[in-house]
Short mmCIF file of C-alpha atoms in Angstrom, two decimals:
data_model
loop_
_atom_site.label_atom_id
_atom_site.label_comp_id
_atom_site.label_asym_id
_atom_site.label_seq_id
_atom_site.Cartn_x
_atom_site.Cartn_y
_atom_site.Cartn_z
CA MET B 1 16.45 296.64 41.21
CA ARG B 2 15.47 293.60 39.18
CA PHE B 3 15.03 293.06 35.47
CA MET B 4 12.20 290.60 34.71
CA ARG B 5 13.03 288.47 37.69
CA ASN B 6 11.59 287.86 41.14
CA LYS B 7 14.31 286.75 43.55
CA ASN B 8 11.75 284.97 45.68
CA ARG B 9 10.28 283.02 42.78
CA LYS B 10 10.72 279.27 43.06
CA LYS B 11 13.06 277.81 40.49
CA ALA B 12 10.36 275.38 39.44
CA GLY B 13 6.66 275.76 40.07
CA VAL B 14 4.77 273.17 42.05
CA GLY B 15 2.89 272.09 38.95
CA ILE B 16 6.08 271.60 36.94
CA LEU B 17 7.64 269.66 39.81
CA ALA B 18 4.67 267.32 40.02
CA PHE B 19 4.67 266.92 36.25
CA LEU B 20 8.37 266.07 36.03
CA LEU B 21 8.26 263.68 38.97
CA SER B 22 5.43 261.80 37.33
CA LEU B 23 7.68 261.18 34.32
CA LEU B 24 10.46 259.47 36.23
CA LEU B 25 9.04 255.97 36.35
CA SER B 26 10.99 252.98 37.60
CA MET B 27 13.62 251.55 35.29
CA THR B 28 11.92 248.17 35.41
CA ALA B 29 8.24 248.33 36.24
CA LEU B 30 6.05 250.23 38.69
CA ALA B 31 2.48 249.73 39.72
CA ALA B 32 1.19 250.80 36.34
CA PRO B 33 -1.56 249.89 33.90
CA SER B 34 -1.28 246.57 32.11
CA ILE B 35 0.17 246.49 28.62
CA GLY B 36 -2.04 244.56 26.32
CA ASP B 37 -1.06 242.63 23.25
CA GLY B 38 -0.47 244.77 20.21
CA ALA B 39 0.53 247.86 22.24
CA PRO B 40 2.10 250.60 20.11
CA SER B 41 5.88 250.64 19.66
CA GLU B 42 5.83 254.36 18.90
CA GLY B 43 4.16 257.47 20.24
CA THR B 44 4.16 261.22 19.67
CA ILE B 45 5.40 264.32 21.47
CA THR B 46 3.76 267.69 20.89
CA VAL B 47 5.30 270.81 22.40
CA THR B 48 3.26 273.99 22.31
CA LYS B 49 4.98 277.38 22.37
CA ALA B 50 4.24 279.89 19.64
CA GLY B 51 7.15 280.56 17.30
CA ALA B 52 9.56 278.16 18.99
CA GLY B 53 11.30 275.06 17.70
CA PHE B 54 12.45 272.10 19.78
CA THR B 55 14.80 269.13 19.59
CA ALA B 56 14.15 265.82 21.34
CA TYR B 57 16.97 263.43 22.30
CA GLN B 58 16.18 259.86 23.30
CA ILE B 59 18.00 259.10 26.55
CA LEU B 60 16.48 255.72 27.39
CA GLU B 61 14.84 253.15 25.16
CA ALA B 62 11.68 251.46 26.42
CA SER B 63 10.65 247.97 25.40
CA GLN B 64 7.79 245.75 26.45
CA SER B 65 8.64 242.80 28.68
CA GLY B 66 5.52 240.86 29.49
CA ASP B 67 3.16 243.23 31.22
CA ALA B 68 5.67 246.05 31.86
CA TYR B 69 8.17 248.35 30.21
CA VAL B 70 11.90 248.00 30.82
CA TYR B 71 14.48 250.64 30.00
CA LYS B 72 18.08 250.83 28.87
CA ALA B 73 20.36 253.64 27.77
CA ALA B 74 19.95 254.74 24.17
CA ASP B 75 23.09 254.26 22.09
CA ALA B 76 23.67 258.02 21.74
CA PHE B 77 23.69 258.47 25.54
CA ALA B 78 25.45 255.26 26.56
CA ALA B 79 28.66 257.23 27.20
CA PHE B 80 26.79 259.71 29.41
CA PHE B 81 26.00 257.24 32.15
CA GLY B 82 28.90 256.54 34.48
CA ASN B 83 30.81 259.52 33.08
CA GLN B 84 32.47 261.62 35.80
CA ALA B 85 32.48 264.68 33.57
CA TYR B 86 28.66 264.72 33.55
CA GLY B 87 27.79 263.87 37.15
CA ASN B 88 28.53 260.12 37.09
CA TYR B 89 24.86 259.16 36.80
CA LYS B 90 23.82 255.50 36.56
CA GLU B 91 20.79 254.39 34.57
CA GLU B 92 19.01 253.36 37.75
CA ASP B 93 19.57 256.84 39.24
CA VAL B 94 16.88 258.28 36.99
CA SER B 95 14.16 256.74 39.16
CA LYS B 96 15.75 258.23 42.31
CA LEU B 97 15.54 261.89 41.34
CA ASN B 98 13.20 263.27 44.00
CA SER B 99 13.24 267.04 43.71
CA ALA B 100 12.90 269.71 41.06
CA GLU B 101 16.48 270.81 41.68
CA GLU B 102 17.83 267.26 41.16
CA ILE B 103 15.82 266.93 37.96
CA LYS B 104 17.04 270.32 36.74
CA THR B 105 20.68 269.37 37.40
CA PHE B 106 20.25 266.02 35.65
CA ALA B 107 18.64 267.67 32.61
CA SER B 108 21.39 270.29 32.53
CA GLN B 109 24.09 267.60 32.40
CA LEU B 110 22.22 265.77 29.65
CA HIS B 111 21.99 269.02 27.69
CA LYS B 112 25.72 269.66 28.07
CA PHE B 113 26.52 266.12 26.93
CA ALA B 114 24.32 266.53 23.85
CA VAL B 115 26.06 269.79 22.93
CA ASP B 116 29.56 268.46 23.60
CA GLN B 117 28.92 265.35 21.51
CA ASN B 118 27.19 267.34 18.76
CA LEU B 119 24.29 264.90 18.86
CA SER B 120 21.48 265.05 16.35
CA GLY B 121 18.00 264.85 17.77
CA ILE B 122 14.47 264.91 16.45
CA ALA B 123 13.47 268.38 15.25
CA MET B 124 9.99 269.43 16.31
CA GLU B 125 7.85 272.42 15.43
CA SER B 126 5.57 273.99 17.98
CA GLY B 127 2.12 272.45 17.94
CA THR B 128 3.11 269.64 15.55
CA ALA B 129 3.16 266.04 16.80
CA ALA B 130 6.55 264.38 16.28
CA THR B 131 6.58 260.58 16.01
CA VAL B 132 9.09 258.98 18.39
CA LYS B 133 10.02 255.52 19.63
CA LEU B 134 9.03 254.62 23.18
CA GLY B 135 11.39 255.82 25.90
CA TYR B 136 12.59 258.83 27.90
CA TYR B 137 13.45 262.05 26.05
CA LEU B 138 15.30 265.24 26.77
CA VAL B 139 13.42 268.05 25.01
CA LEU B 140 15.20 271.37 24.46
CA GLU B 141 14.05 274.64 22.94
CA THR B 142 16.55 275.29 20.16
CA SER B 143 15.11 277.95 17.87
CA SER B 144 12.72 280.87 17.77
CA ALA B 145 10.96 282.84 15.09
CA SER B 146 11.55 285.97 17.17
CA GLU B 147 14.78 287.97 17.03
CA GLY B 148 17.15 285.06 16.55
CA ALA B 149 18.23 284.72 20.20
CA VAL B 150 16.38 282.41 22.55
CA VAL B 151 16.69 282.10 26.28
CA ALA B 152 15.35 278.60 26.24
CA SER B 153 12.48 277.12 28.18
CA THR B 154 13.45 274.89 31.07
CA ALA B 155 14.82 271.59 29.75
CA MET B 156 12.11 268.94 29.84
CA LEU B 157 12.23 265.22 30.53
CA VAL B 158 9.38 263.49 28.71
CA SER B 159 8.28 259.87 28.97
CA VAL B 160 6.51 258.13 26.10
CA PRO B 161 4.16 256.57 27.05
CA GLN B 162 2.85 258.25 30.19
CA GLU B 163 0.36 256.90 32.67
CA ASN B 164 -2.89 258.86 32.57
CA ASN B 165 -5.95 257.96 34.66
CA GLY B 166 -5.12 254.28 34.84
CA ALA B 167 -4.22 253.92 31.17
CA TRP B 168 -1.16 254.44 28.98
CA ASN B 169 -1.06 257.62 26.92
CA TYR B 170 1.15 257.31 23.83
CA ASN B 171 0.49 260.81 22.51
CA VAL B 172 2.09 263.26 24.95
CA THR B 173 1.58 267.03 24.91
CA VAL B 174 3.99 269.32 26.78
CA LEU B 175 3.60 272.97 27.76
CA PRO B 176 7.11 274.29 28.45
CA LYS B 177 8.04 276.58 31.32
CA ASP B 178 9.92 279.59 29.98
CA ASN B 179 13.12 280.96 31.43
CA GLU B 180 12.69 284.68 30.87
CA PRO B 181 15.74 286.64 29.73
CA SER B 182 17.17 287.88 32.98
CA LEU B 183 20.14 289.53 34.63
CA ASP B 184 20.29 289.90 38.37
CA LYS B 185 22.82 291.52 40.68
CA SER B 186 22.85 291.18 44.47
CA ILE B 187 24.96 292.17 47.44
CA LEU B 188 25.85 289.08 49.48
CA LEU B 189 25.52 289.41 53.25
CA GLY B 190 27.01 286.71 55.45
CA ASP B 191 28.80 283.51 54.45
CA ARG B 192 27.87 282.46 50.91
CA ASN B 193 28.31 278.79 51.84
CA THR B 194 26.19 278.82 55.00
CA GLY B 195 23.10 280.81 54.24
CA THR B 196 23.76 284.04 52.46
CA LYS B 197 21.23 286.84 52.29
CA ARG B 198 20.96 288.58 48.92
CA VAL B 199 19.98 292.25 49.00
CA ASP B 200 19.82 295.24 46.66
CA THR B 201 21.08 297.81 49.18
CA SER B 202 23.49 297.70 52.10
CA THR B 203 25.45 299.90 54.49
CA ALA B 204 29.19 299.78 55.10
CA SER B 205 32.09 301.70 56.60
CA VAL B 206 35.10 302.80 54.60
CA GLY B 207 37.47 299.84 54.38
CA ASP B 208 34.72 297.20 54.53
CA LYS B 209 34.61 294.48 51.88
CA ILE B 210 31.38 294.16 49.88
CA MET B 211 30.59 290.87 48.13
CA TYR B 212 28.62 290.87 44.86
CA GLU B 213 26.84 288.15 42.92
CA VAL B 214 25.59 288.31 39.32
CA THR B 215 23.39 285.65 37.73
CA ALA B 216 22.57 285.58 34.01
CA LYS B 217 20.86 283.26 31.55
CA ILE B 218 22.60 282.12 28.36
CA PRO B 219 20.59 282.41 25.12
CA THR B 220 20.73 279.77 22.41
CA TYR B 221 20.96 280.27 18.65
CA ASP B 222 20.67 278.32 15.46
CA LYS B 223 23.57 275.86 15.21
CA ASN B 224 24.93 277.72 12.16
CA ALA B 225 25.15 281.08 13.96
CA VAL B 226 28.65 282.56 14.29
CA ASN B 227 30.32 285.54 15.98
CA ILE B 228 28.02 285.46 18.99
CA LYS B 229 28.62 288.19 21.55
CA TYR B 230 27.96 287.54 25.23
CA GLN B 231 29.58 290.22 27.40
CA ILE B 232 29.04 291.23 31.01
CA THR B 233 30.32 294.64 32.11
CA ASP B 234 30.37 295.61 35.77
CA THR B 235 30.83 299.28 36.66
CA LEU B 236 32.10 300.15 40.13
CA SER B 237 31.50 303.76 41.15
CA LYS B 238 34.41 305.87 42.42
CA GLY B 239 33.75 304.90 46.06
CA LEU B 240 34.38 301.22 45.33
CA THR B 241 37.77 299.57 44.79
CA PHE B 242 37.80 296.22 42.98
CA ASP B 243 39.40 293.43 45.03
CA SER B 244 41.85 292.25 42.38
CA ALA B 245 43.46 289.78 44.78
CA GLN B 246 40.19 287.85 45.05
CA GLY B 247 39.38 288.32 41.38
CA VAL B 248 36.20 287.08 39.71
CA SER B 249 34.75 283.60 40.23
CA VAL B 250 32.59 282.39 37.33
CA MET B 251 30.41 279.30 37.75
CA ALA B 252 28.31 277.56 35.11
CA GLY B 253 26.08 275.17 37.00
CA GLN B 254 28.47 273.29 39.30
CA GLU B 255 31.54 273.93 37.15
CA THR B 256 34.09 276.72 37.52
CA LEU B 257 34.95 278.41 34.23
CA LYS B 258 38.55 279.31 33.46
CA GLU B 259 39.82 282.79 32.68
CA ASN B 260 41.48 283.11 29.24
CA GLU B 261 39.97 279.77 28.27
CA ASP B 262 36.23 280.30 28.68
CA TYR B 263 36.28 284.07 29.08
CA THR B 264 38.59 287.08 29.28
CA LEU B 265 38.61 289.73 32.01
CA ASN B 266 39.67 293.30 31.33
CA VAL B 267 39.84 295.77 34.24
CA ILE B 268 39.60 299.40 33.10
CA GLU B 269 40.29 302.01 35.78
CA GLY B 270 38.87 305.45 35.02
CA GLU B 271 38.79 308.73 36.90
CA ASN B 272 35.24 308.24 38.18
CA ASP B 273 34.70 304.48 37.96
CA THR B 274 36.26 301.07 37.36
CA LYS B 275 34.89 298.70 34.73
CA LEU B 276 35.20 294.92 34.70
CA VAL B 277 34.62 293.75 31.13
CA ILE B 278 34.07 289.99 30.88
CA ASP B 279 33.89 288.59 27.34
CA PHE B 280 32.67 285.00 27.12
CA LYS B 281 33.55 282.51 24.40
CA TYR B 282 30.06 281.45 23.42
CA ASP B 283 31.02 278.01 22.13
CA ASN B 284 32.40 277.22 25.60
CA ILE B 285 29.28 278.25 27.51
CA LYS B 286 26.39 277.33 25.22
CA GLY B 287 26.07 273.95 26.93
CA TYR B 288 25.05 275.70 30.15
CA ALA B 289 21.87 277.33 28.85
CA ASP B 290 19.83 275.53 31.51
CA SER B 291 21.93 276.47 34.52
CA GLY B 292 23.15 279.91 33.44
CA LEU B 293 26.13 281.75 34.89
CA THR B 294 26.95 282.94 38.41
CA LEU B 295 29.70 285.51 38.98
CA VAL B 296 31.06 286.46 42.42
CA TYR B 297 33.56 289.20 43.20
CA ALA B 298 34.25 291.85 45.83
CA ALA B 299 35.09 295.52 46.29
CA LYS B 300 36.12 297.68 49.21
CA LEU B 301 34.42 300.92 50.13
CA ASN B 302 37.10 303.61 49.82
CA GLU B 303 37.64 307.21 50.96
CA LYS B 304 35.97 308.56 47.79
CA ALA B 305 32.63 307.12 48.87
CA VAL B 306 29.62 309.36 48.38
CA ILE B 307 28.00 310.43 51.65
CA ASN B 308 24.63 312.15 51.88
CA SER B 309 22.71 311.96 55.12
CA ASP B 310 19.37 312.98 53.64
CA ALA B 311 19.30 311.91 49.99
CA THR B 312 19.33 308.89 47.72
CA ASP B 313 22.93 309.28 46.62
CA GLY B 314 25.13 306.30 47.34
CA ASN B 315 27.83 304.08 45.93
CA PRO B 316 26.26 302.06 43.11
CA ASN B 317 27.56 299.00 41.33
CA THR B 318 25.92 298.51 37.94
CA VAL B 319 26.06 295.42 35.76
CA THR B 320 25.20 295.23 32.05
CA LEU B 321 24.71 292.16 29.87
CA GLU B 322 25.07 292.68 26.12
CA TYR B 323 24.30 289.70 23.91
CA THR B 324 23.73 289.05 20.22
CA ASN B 325 20.10 289.63 19.39
CA ASN B 326 20.01 288.49 15.77
CA PRO B 327 23.04 286.61 14.37
CA ASP B 328 21.94 287.44 10.82
CA VAL B 329 22.26 291.19 11.39
CA ASN B 330 25.61 292.80 12.14
CA ASP B 331 25.84 294.61 15.48
CA SER B 332 22.38 293.52 16.54
CA TYR B 333 22.50 293.34 20.33
CA LYS B 334 20.21 293.44 23.34
CA THR B 335 21.21 294.96 26.66
CA LEU B 336 19.99 294.16 30.18
CA THR B 337 21.01 296.16 33.26
CA ASP B 338 20.75 295.82 37.03
CA LYS B 339 22.14 297.85 39.94
CA VAL B 340 22.84 297.58 43.66
CA THR B 341 23.91 300.36 46.03
CA THR B 342 25.90 300.63 49.25
CA TYR B 343 25.43 303.61 51.56
CA THR B 344 27.70 305.15 54.16
CA TRP B 345 27.41 308.21 56.38
CA GLY B 346 29.40 310.49 58.64
CA PHE B 347 29.14 313.29 61.14
CA GLY B 348 31.02 316.36 62.24
CA VAL B 349 31.59 317.25 65.89
CA HIS B 350 31.31 320.96 66.65
CA LYS B 351 33.01 321.87 69.95
CA VAL B 352 31.64 325.04 71.58
CA ASP B 353 31.64 326.91 74.89
CA SER B 354 28.67 325.87 77.05
CA GLU B 355 27.89 329.47 78.00
CA ASN B 356 28.39 330.94 74.53
CA ILE B 357 27.76 328.47 71.72
CA THR B 358 29.13 330.92 69.17
CA THR B 359 32.59 330.40 70.69
CA ASP B 360 34.36 327.61 68.82
CA LEU B 361 36.81 325.52 70.81
CA ALA B 362 39.97 324.25 69.14
CA GLY B 363 42.29 321.62 70.53
CA ALA B 364 39.75 319.15 71.88
CA GLU B 365 40.72 315.56 71.12
CA PHE B 366 38.33 312.66 70.57
CA GLN B 367 38.30 308.92 69.98
CA LEU B 368 35.47 307.15 68.17
CA LYS B 369 34.49 303.66 69.33
CA ASP B 370 31.80 301.19 68.37
CA ALA B 371 29.18 299.72 70.70
CA LYS B 372 31.64 297.05 71.87
CA GLY B 373 34.28 299.59 72.78
CA ASN B 374 36.54 298.94 69.80
CA GLU B 375 38.20 301.99 68.31
CA VAL B 376 36.80 302.70 64.86
CA ALA B 377 39.24 303.26 62.03
CA SER B 378 37.90 306.25 60.19
CA TYR B 379 38.57 309.00 57.72
CA THR B 380 38.34 312.70 58.44
CA TYR B 381 38.49 316.06 56.66
CA ASP B 382 41.53 318.29 57.01
CA GLU B 383 41.44 322.10 57.13
CA GLN B 384 41.50 322.25 53.31
CA GLY B 385 38.39 320.05 53.08
CA ASN B 386 40.22 316.98 51.79
CA VAL B 387 39.44 313.47 53.01
CA VAL B 388 42.44 312.00 54.84
CA VAL B 389 43.12 308.94 56.95
CA LEU B 390 42.56 309.63 60.63
CA THR B 391 45.74 308.85 62.57
CA GLY B 392 45.73 309.12 66.34
CA ASN B 393 43.08 311.17 68.08
CA ALA B 394 40.69 313.40 66.14
CA LYS B 395 41.46 317.03 67.03
CA THR B 396 39.14 319.99 66.61
CA MET B 397 40.39 322.72 64.29
CA ALA B 398 40.22 326.49 64.73
CA ASN B 399 36.54 326.44 63.78
CA GLY B 400 35.83 323.91 66.53
CA MET B 401 35.11 321.15 64.00
CA VAL B 402 36.37 317.62 63.62
CA TYR B 403 34.91 314.97 61.28
CA PHE B 404 34.30 311.23 61.22
CA THR B 405 33.33 310.00 57.73
CA GLY B 406 32.56 306.73 56.01
CA LEU B 407 30.53 305.07 58.76
CA GLY B 408 28.01 302.30 58.29
CA ALA B 409 24.78 301.99 60.26
CA GLY B 410 25.21 301.34 63.97
CA VAL B 411 25.99 302.72 67.41
CA TYR B 412 29.08 304.87 67.99
CA LYS B 413 30.53 306.50 71.11
CA ILE B 414 32.50 309.76 71.01
CA TYR B 415 35.06 309.89 73.83
CA GLU B 416 36.69 313.20 74.70
CA VAL B 417 40.26 312.35 75.73
CA LYS B 418 41.61 315.89 75.95
CA ALA B 419 39.65 319.04 76.66
CA PRO B 420 40.48 322.45 75.21
CA ALA B 421 42.74 324.54 77.42
CA GLY B 422 40.82 325.92 80.38
CA TYR B 423 37.89 323.52 80.00
CA SER B 424 36.92 320.30 81.75
CA LEU B 425 36.59 316.90 80.09
CA LEU B 426 33.19 315.40 79.41
CA SER B 427 32.25 313.02 82.21
CA GLU B 428 30.90 310.40 79.80
CA PRO B 429 31.02 309.64 76.07
CA VAL B 430 28.43 310.98 73.67
CA GLU B 431 26.58 308.04 72.10
CA VAL B 432 25.09 308.41 68.63
CA THR B 433 23.15 305.93 66.50
CA ILE B 434 22.99 305.99 62.69
CA THR B 435 19.82 304.34 61.40
CA PRO B 436 19.19 303.98 57.64
CA VAL B 437 15.75 304.84 56.28
CA GLU B 438 13.96 301.93 54.58
CA SER B 439 11.16 301.82 52.03
CA GLN B 440 9.63 298.52 50.92
CA GLY B 441 12.56 296.55 52.27
CA VAL B 442 15.39 298.55 50.70
CA TYR B 443 17.46 301.45 51.97
CA THR B 444 16.63 304.81 50.43
CA GLY B 445 20.04 306.34 51.10
CA ALA B 446 18.80 308.71 53.78
CA ALA B 447 19.55 308.06 57.43
CA GLN B 448 18.64 309.35 60.87
CA LEU B 449 21.10 310.22 63.61
CA ALA B 450 20.02 310.02 67.24
CA ILE B 451 21.87 310.89 70.44
CA THR B 452 20.73 308.01 72.61
CA ASN B 453 22.46 308.57 75.98
CA ALA B 454 20.64 311.82 76.80
CA ASN B 455 23.94 313.60 77.35
CA SER B 456 22.95 317.20 77.98
CA ALA B 457 26.27 318.38 76.59
CA ALA B 458 25.41 317.23 73.07
CA SER B 459 22.76 318.11 70.52
CA GLN B 460 22.22 317.54 66.84
CA ALA B 461 22.45 320.57 64.59
CA ASP B 462 21.88 321.02 60.87
CA HIS B 463 23.61 318.98 58.22
CA ILE B 464 27.00 320.09 56.90
CA GLU B 465 27.83 320.20 53.20
CA MET B 466 31.52 319.59 52.54
CA LYS B 467 33.68 320.91 49.71
CA ASP B 468 33.47 317.59 47.84
CA GLY B 469 29.66 317.65 47.93
CA ASN B 470 29.27 315.12 50.74
CA VAL B 471 26.65 315.94 53.35
CA LEU B 472 27.30 314.99 56.98
CA PHE B 473 25.33 315.10 60.19
CA GLN B 474 26.52 317.61 62.79
CA VAL B 475 26.73 316.94 66.52
CA THR B 476 27.36 319.96 68.76
CA ILE B 477 29.23 319.18 72.00
CA LYS B 478 29.53 321.78 74.76
CA ASN B 479 32.44 322.16 77.17
CA HIS B 480 32.34 323.84 80.57
CA LYS B 481 35.13 326.04 81.82
CA GLY B 482 37.13 324.71 84.73
CA ILE B 483 39.77 322.21 85.75
CA SER B 484 39.20 318.55 85.01
CA LEU B 485 39.27 316.48 88.17
CA PRO B 486 40.93 313.12 87.54
CA GLY B 487 37.62 311.33 87.57
CA THR B 488 37.63 310.41 83.89
CA GLY B 489 41.26 309.37 83.86
CA GLY B 490 44.29 308.98 86.13
CA ILE B 491 43.86 307.75 89.71
CA GLY B 492 40.44 309.33 90.31
CA THR B 493 38.58 310.21 93.50
CA THR B 494 39.03 306.76 95.01
CA GLY B 495 42.76 307.14 94.69
CA PHE B 496 42.66 310.38 96.64
CA MET B 497 40.51 308.77 99.34
CA VAL B 498 42.88 305.82 99.72
CA ALA B 499 45.90 308.12 99.83
CA GLY B 500 44.20 310.35 102.41
CA ALA B 501 43.31 307.39 104.57
CA ALA B 502 46.90 306.18 104.43
CA LEU B 503 48.16 309.59 105.54
CA LEU B 504 45.72 309.60 108.45
CA VAL B 505 46.88 306.14 109.55
CA LEU B 506 50.50 307.25 109.30
CA ALA B 507 49.82 310.44 111.28
CA GLY B 508 47.95 308.47 113.94
CA GLY B 509 50.85 306.06 114.29
CA LEU B 510 53.35 308.87 114.69
CA LEU B 511 51.16 310.58 117.27
CA THR B 512 50.75 307.37 119.30
CA GLY B 513 54.52 306.75 119.25
CA TYR B 514 55.20 310.31 120.36
CA MET B 515 52.78 310.05 123.29
CA LEU B 516 54.23 306.72 124.49
CA LYS B 517 57.74 308.18 124.34
CA ASN B 518 56.70 311.17 126.46
CA ARG B 519 55.09 308.91 129.07
CA LYS B 520 58.29 306.94 129.48
CA ARG B 521 60.24 310.15 130.05
CA ALA B 522 57.72 311.30 132.64
CA LYS B 523 58.23 308.14 134.67
#
C-alpha cells in the first residue's frame, strides 16, 4: 500500500534535471553569450505556485569581468564552503555537480546550513518578481496559505542571469517541483547496502527476521510556529516481535539522528500488538525538509503468527505519521498511514491405514526438511490445540494428526523415520511445495500446496481450522501393513547381499579344505 507515492517514480524528472544542470555554469566563464557594456547588475526571480511563499538565499555573487561573469561565495555562505559538517564543498565543486542526486544533496546541505545559521533571505510571493543581485541562489518554499503546514517543493538552485537562446536572461521564472506529503513503508529483501528490493508483501517462516524501512517527508512552518508535533508510530501485529537488540536506525539525509537528542523511542507492548512511538524534536529535524527521514528496524515472526491458507489474513505492520497541520490551532493534526504484510503457512499430516482411510494411525514419527536437506525448525500443535515448539521428531497423535506451522513459501520434504506399529515405513519422502498467490505483483495471503513427487501414498485433503482460528493445509499419508525391510535405514539390501556372499565364500573354503583332508587320508 502506498499513500500518494509511487515507489518507481524518479526522484527528479528528466525536465527538472536538465533545468538544474543548465544552471550550474562554470565558476569562471563558459562558452556563453558576450556581455555588453552597461549590462544589468541586478535581475529578478519569479516563482509560481499558488498560495506559496518562498525565500531566496544568495550562495554565490556574480560580477562582470571583461566579457564573462566570475563567481565567489556570498558572505553569508562563506562558512559553508570547506565545512566538514555540510559536505566539505569547495566553490569550484558547484560546476562539477553532474546528476540530479548530487544537486539534490548539495541543495539539502545548503538548506541545512541556512537553517542552522538562522540566515535571513529574500522573501518572495508566488507570481511576484523579486529583485536580486546577480549570482546563484538557493530558493526554498517556506510558507503556504493552506493549512499552515507545508511539505516544501524541491529546493531549487537558480542562476541570475541565465543563458537563453544565445542571450542572457536577467528575469528568471521558476516553476517548482512539489514534494507531495508522503509516508511509505516497505519490507526490505536482501542486503540493504548491496541492492535491496523493497516490497509491500513477503513470506517468512517462524523465527525469520523481517527488515522494515519507513520514509517520510518533513513539513515546514512559519518561523514563529511553536509546539510542532511530528510523531511516527509503528504497530507490529501479535505475530511480530520487535528486535530490540537491533533497535531503530533513523537517518536524515546522510546523517544518523541520535535517540534522546533528536527523538525519543517508546516501546509499548500490548496483548495483541507492539507499538513503537517515535517522537521527533522538530527544531532538530527541520533542516532536513529536502531529504526527509529514513527509519530502519526489524522484527521476528513468532509463534503467534496468523496462518490462513486461503484468505487475505496475515501479519501486518502498520505505520502512522501524525504531524501538526495548523500551528495556530490547538490539536490540529494530519495523519498518514501505510501498511506492509508478511504471510506464513502450515500443514497438518494425517496418517491413515492404506486399506481403510478412516483408521487413524498414531505413533508415526516424521522429520521436515527443506529442498537442500536441512531439517526445518518448526512449531506444532499439541493435543490441546496450543502452538508449541517442535522438539525432536514430530509424532502423530491418537487422531493420526501431526502439524508443521509457520512455514514460508518453498519446497519441503516430509520424511517418515518411524512407522506405526505393524506398518512399513514410506520408501521415499513426501515432497510438498507452498506457492503464494499473487495479484498485480503483491501476495494476496492465499497459497497453493502441491505434492510434487507423485508419491501415491500422499494426497491433499481439505483445509483444517485450528482452535486459534488458523487454517492449515492437510496432507493425508497412507501406510501399508507389514514389516519394514531395512531398505530405508540400517544396512539395507546391499548389506544382506554382501554378508550372504561372504558366507558362501566361507562355506566354499571350508568345503575345499574338508575335501583335501579326506584325499590325504585316502592315500
